[in-house]
PDB file of C-alpha atoms in Angstrom:
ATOM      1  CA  UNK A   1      32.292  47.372 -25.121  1.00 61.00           C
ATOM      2  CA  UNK A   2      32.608  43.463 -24.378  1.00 70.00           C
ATOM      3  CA  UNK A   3      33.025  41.935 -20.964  1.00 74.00           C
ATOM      4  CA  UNK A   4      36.156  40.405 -20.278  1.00 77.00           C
ATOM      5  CA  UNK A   5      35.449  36.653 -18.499  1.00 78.00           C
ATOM      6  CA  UNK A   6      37.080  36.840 -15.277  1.00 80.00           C
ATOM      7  CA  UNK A   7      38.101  33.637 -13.730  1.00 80.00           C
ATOM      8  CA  UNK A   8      36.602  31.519 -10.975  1.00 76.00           C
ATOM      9  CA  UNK A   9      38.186  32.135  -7.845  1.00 76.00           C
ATOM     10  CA  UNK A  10      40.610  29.428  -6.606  1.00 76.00           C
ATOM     11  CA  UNK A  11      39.364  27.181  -3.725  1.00 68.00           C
ATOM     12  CA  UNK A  12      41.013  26.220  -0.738  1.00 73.00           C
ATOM     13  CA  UNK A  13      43.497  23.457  -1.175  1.00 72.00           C
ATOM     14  CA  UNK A  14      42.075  20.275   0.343  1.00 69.00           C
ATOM     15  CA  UNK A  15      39.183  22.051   1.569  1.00 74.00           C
ATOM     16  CA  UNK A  16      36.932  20.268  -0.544  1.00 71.00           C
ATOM     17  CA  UNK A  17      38.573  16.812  -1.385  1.00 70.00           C
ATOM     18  CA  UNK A  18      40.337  15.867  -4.644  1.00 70.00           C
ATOM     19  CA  UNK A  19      38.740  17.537  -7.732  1.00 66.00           C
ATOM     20  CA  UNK A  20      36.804  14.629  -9.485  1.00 68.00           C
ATOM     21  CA  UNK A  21      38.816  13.296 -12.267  1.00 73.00           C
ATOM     22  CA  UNK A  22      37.408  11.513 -15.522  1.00 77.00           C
ATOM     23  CA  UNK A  23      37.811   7.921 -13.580  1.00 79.00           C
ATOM     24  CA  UNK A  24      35.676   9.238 -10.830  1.00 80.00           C
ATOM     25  CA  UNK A  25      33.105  10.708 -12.712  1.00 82.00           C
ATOM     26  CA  UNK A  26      32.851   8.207 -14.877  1.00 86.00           C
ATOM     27  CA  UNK A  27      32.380   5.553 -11.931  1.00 85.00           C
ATOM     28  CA  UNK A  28      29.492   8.171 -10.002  1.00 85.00           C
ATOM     29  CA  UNK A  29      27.825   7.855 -13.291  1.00 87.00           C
ATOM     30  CA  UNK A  30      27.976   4.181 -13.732  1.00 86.00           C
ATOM     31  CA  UNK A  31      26.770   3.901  -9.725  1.00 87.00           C
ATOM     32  CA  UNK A  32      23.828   5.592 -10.935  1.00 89.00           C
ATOM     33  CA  UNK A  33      22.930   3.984 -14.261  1.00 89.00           C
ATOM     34  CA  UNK A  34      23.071   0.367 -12.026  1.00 87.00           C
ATOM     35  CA  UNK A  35      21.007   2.206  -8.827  1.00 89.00           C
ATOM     36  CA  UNK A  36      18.007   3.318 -11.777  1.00 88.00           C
ATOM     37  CA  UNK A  37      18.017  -0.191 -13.678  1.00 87.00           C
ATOM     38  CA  UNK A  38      18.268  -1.970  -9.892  1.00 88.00           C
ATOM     39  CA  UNK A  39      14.876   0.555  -8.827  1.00 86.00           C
ATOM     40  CA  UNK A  40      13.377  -0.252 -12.060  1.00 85.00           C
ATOM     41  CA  UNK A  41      13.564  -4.065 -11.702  1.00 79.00           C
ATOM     42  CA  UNK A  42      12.370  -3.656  -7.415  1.00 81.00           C
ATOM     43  CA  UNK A  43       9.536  -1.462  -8.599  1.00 76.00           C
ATOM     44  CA  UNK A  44       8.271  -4.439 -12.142  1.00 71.00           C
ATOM     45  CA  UNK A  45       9.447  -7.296  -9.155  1.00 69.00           C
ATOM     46  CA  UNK A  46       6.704  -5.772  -6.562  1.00 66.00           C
ATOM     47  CA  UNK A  47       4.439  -4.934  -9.374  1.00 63.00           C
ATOM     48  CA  UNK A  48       4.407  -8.355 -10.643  1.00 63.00           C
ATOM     49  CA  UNK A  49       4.374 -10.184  -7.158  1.00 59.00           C
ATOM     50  CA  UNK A  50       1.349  -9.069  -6.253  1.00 56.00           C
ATOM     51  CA  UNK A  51      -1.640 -11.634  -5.858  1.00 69.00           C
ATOM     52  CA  UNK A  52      -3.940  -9.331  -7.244  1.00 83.00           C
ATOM     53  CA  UNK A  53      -6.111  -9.675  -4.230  1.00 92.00           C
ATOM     54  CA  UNK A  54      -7.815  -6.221  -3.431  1.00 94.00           C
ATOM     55  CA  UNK A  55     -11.116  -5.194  -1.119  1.00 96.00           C
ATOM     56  CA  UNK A  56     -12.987  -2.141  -0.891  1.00 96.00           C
ATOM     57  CA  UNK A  57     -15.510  -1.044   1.974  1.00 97.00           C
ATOM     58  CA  UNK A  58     -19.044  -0.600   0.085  1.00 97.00           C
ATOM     59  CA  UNK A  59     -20.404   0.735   3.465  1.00 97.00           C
ATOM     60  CA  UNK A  60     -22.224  -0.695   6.156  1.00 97.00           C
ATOM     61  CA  UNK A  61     -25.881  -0.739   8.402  1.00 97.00           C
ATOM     62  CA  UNK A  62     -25.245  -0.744  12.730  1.00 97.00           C
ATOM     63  CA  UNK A  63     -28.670  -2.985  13.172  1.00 95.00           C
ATOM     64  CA  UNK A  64     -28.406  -2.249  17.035  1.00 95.00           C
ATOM     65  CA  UNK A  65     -26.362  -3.111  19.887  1.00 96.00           C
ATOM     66  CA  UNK A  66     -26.147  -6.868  18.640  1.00 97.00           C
ATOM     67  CA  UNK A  67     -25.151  -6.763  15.116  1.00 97.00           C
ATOM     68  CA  UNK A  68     -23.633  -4.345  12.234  1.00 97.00           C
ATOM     69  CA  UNK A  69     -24.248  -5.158   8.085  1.00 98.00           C
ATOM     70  CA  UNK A  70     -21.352  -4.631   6.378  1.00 98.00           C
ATOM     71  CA  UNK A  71     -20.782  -4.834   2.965  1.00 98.00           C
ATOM     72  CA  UNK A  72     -17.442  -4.979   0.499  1.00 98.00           C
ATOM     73  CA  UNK A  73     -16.135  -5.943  -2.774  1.00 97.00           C
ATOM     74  CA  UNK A  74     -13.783  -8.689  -2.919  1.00 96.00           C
ATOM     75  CA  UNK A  75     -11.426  -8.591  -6.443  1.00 94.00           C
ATOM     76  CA  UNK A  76      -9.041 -11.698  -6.801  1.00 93.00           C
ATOM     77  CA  UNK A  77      -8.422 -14.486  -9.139  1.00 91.00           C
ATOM     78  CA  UNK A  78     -11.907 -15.667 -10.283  1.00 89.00           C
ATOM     79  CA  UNK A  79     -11.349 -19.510  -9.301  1.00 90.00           C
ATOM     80  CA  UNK A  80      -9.394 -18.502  -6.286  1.00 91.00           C
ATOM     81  CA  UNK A  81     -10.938 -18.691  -2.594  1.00 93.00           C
ATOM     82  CA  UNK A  82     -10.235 -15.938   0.189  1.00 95.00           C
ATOM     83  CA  UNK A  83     -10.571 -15.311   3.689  1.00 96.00           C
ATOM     84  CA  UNK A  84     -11.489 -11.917   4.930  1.00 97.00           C
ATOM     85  CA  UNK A  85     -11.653 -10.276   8.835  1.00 97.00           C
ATOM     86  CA  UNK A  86     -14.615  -8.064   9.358  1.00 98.00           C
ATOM     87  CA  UNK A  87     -14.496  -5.346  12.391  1.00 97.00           C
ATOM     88  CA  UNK A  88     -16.810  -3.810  13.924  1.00 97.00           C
ATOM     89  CA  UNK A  89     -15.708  -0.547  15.915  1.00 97.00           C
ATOM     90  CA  UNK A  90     -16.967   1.316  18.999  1.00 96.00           C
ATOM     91  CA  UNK A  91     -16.689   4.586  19.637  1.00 95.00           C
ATOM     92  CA  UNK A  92     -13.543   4.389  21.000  1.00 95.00           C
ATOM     93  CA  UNK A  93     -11.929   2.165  17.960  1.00 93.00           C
ATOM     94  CA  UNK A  94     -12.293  -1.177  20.147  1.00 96.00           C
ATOM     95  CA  UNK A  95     -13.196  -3.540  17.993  1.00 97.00           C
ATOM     96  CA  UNK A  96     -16.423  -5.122  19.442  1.00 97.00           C
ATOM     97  CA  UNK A  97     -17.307  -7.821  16.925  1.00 97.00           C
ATOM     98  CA  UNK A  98     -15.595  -9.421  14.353  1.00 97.00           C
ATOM     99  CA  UNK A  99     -16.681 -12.113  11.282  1.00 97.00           C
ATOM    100  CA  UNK A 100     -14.611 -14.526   9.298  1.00 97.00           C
ATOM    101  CA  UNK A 101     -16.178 -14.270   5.586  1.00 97.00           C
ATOM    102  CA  UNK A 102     -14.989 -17.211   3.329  1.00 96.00           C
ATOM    103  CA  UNK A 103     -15.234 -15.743  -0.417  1.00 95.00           C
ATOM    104  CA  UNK A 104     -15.539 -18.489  -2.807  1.00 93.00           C
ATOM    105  CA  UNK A 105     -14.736 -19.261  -6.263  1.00 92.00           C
ATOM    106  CA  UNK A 106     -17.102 -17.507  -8.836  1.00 90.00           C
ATOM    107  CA  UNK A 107     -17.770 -16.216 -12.373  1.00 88.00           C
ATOM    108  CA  UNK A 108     -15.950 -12.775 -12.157  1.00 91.00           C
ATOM    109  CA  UNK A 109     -13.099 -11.711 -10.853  1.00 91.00           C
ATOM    110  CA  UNK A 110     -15.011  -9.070  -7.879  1.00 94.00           C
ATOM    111  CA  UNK A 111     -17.225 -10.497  -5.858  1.00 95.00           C
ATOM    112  CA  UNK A 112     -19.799  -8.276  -3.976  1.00 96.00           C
ATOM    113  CA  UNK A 113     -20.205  -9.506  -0.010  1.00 97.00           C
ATOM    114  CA  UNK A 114     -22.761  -8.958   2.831  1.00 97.00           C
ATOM    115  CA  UNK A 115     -22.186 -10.000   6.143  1.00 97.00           C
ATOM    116  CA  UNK A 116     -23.547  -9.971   9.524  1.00 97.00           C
ATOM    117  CA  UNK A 117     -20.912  -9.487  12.147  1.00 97.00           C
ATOM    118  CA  UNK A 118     -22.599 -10.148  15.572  1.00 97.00           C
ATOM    119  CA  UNK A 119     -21.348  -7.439  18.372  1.00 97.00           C
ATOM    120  CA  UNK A 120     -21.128  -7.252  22.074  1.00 97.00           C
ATOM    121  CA  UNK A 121     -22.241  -3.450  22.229  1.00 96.00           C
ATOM    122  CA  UNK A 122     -23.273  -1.071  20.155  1.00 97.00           C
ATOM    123  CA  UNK A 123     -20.971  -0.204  16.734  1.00 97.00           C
ATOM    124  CA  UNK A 124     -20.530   2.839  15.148  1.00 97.00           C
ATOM    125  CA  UNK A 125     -17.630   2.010  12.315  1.00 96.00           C
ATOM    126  CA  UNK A 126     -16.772  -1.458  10.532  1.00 97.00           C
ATOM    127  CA  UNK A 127     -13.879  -2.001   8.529  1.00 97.00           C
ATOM    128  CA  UNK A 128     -12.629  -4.999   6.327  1.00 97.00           C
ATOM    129  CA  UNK A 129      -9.193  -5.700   8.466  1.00 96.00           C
ATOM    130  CA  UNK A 130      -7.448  -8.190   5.798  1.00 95.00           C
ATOM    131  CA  UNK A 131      -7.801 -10.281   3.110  1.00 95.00           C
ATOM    132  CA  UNK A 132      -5.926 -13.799   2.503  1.00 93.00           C
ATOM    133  CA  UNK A 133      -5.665 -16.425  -0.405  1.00 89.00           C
ATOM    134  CA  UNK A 134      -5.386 -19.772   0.769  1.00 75.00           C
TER     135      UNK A 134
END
């Protein structure tokens, strides 16, 4: 015995819009090719733009109610000089002391940096806010 197709049931008329022709298919298809190529070239333009200026916490030592050791790693160009806020945080996330660390020009690309950022109460978190060349 072999099954018979049976045909799709008609839809609606106008319920639905115009069936898509070739013309319109063709053009939903073209809209697409140029919306992957345009991501494509916004995702190697953002890759590319980048400064290649990173930081990662290392960790840091609260010394008392009057000064917190933090230390980070600093990767950028290796003749370039940045410019990096320190926080230290109470309890509460206030930030209760705060250091400007000028990172020089050296031999490698990441730098490893200690700093003393002076506080006006006891810390219990520090955080490298930003990094900027120039």
């Amino acid at each position: 015995m072999t099954a018979t197709p049976t045909p799709a049931p008609e839809l609606p008329a106008g319920r639905y819009g115009k069936p898509a022709g070739p013309g319109r298919r063709r053009a939903a298809r073209v809209a697409m090719i140029a919306l992957g190529v345009l991501a494509v070239a916004v995702a190697a333009w953002l890759a590319l733009a980048g400064d290649g200026l990173t930081w990662k916490m290392v960790g840091f030592r609260v010394d008392g109610p009057t000064s917190t050791q933090v230390t980070f790693d600093v990767t950028k160009d290796a003749d370039a000089t940045v410019t990096c806020r320190v926080q230290a945080l109470s309890e509460s996330y206030a930030e209760v002391g705060v250091q400007t660390v000028e990172v020089g020009p050296a031999g490698t690309a990441t730098q490893r940096v200690t700093t003393t950022v002076p506080t006006s109460e006891l810390a219990v978190s520090a955080v490298v806010e930003s990094c900027t060349a120039g």
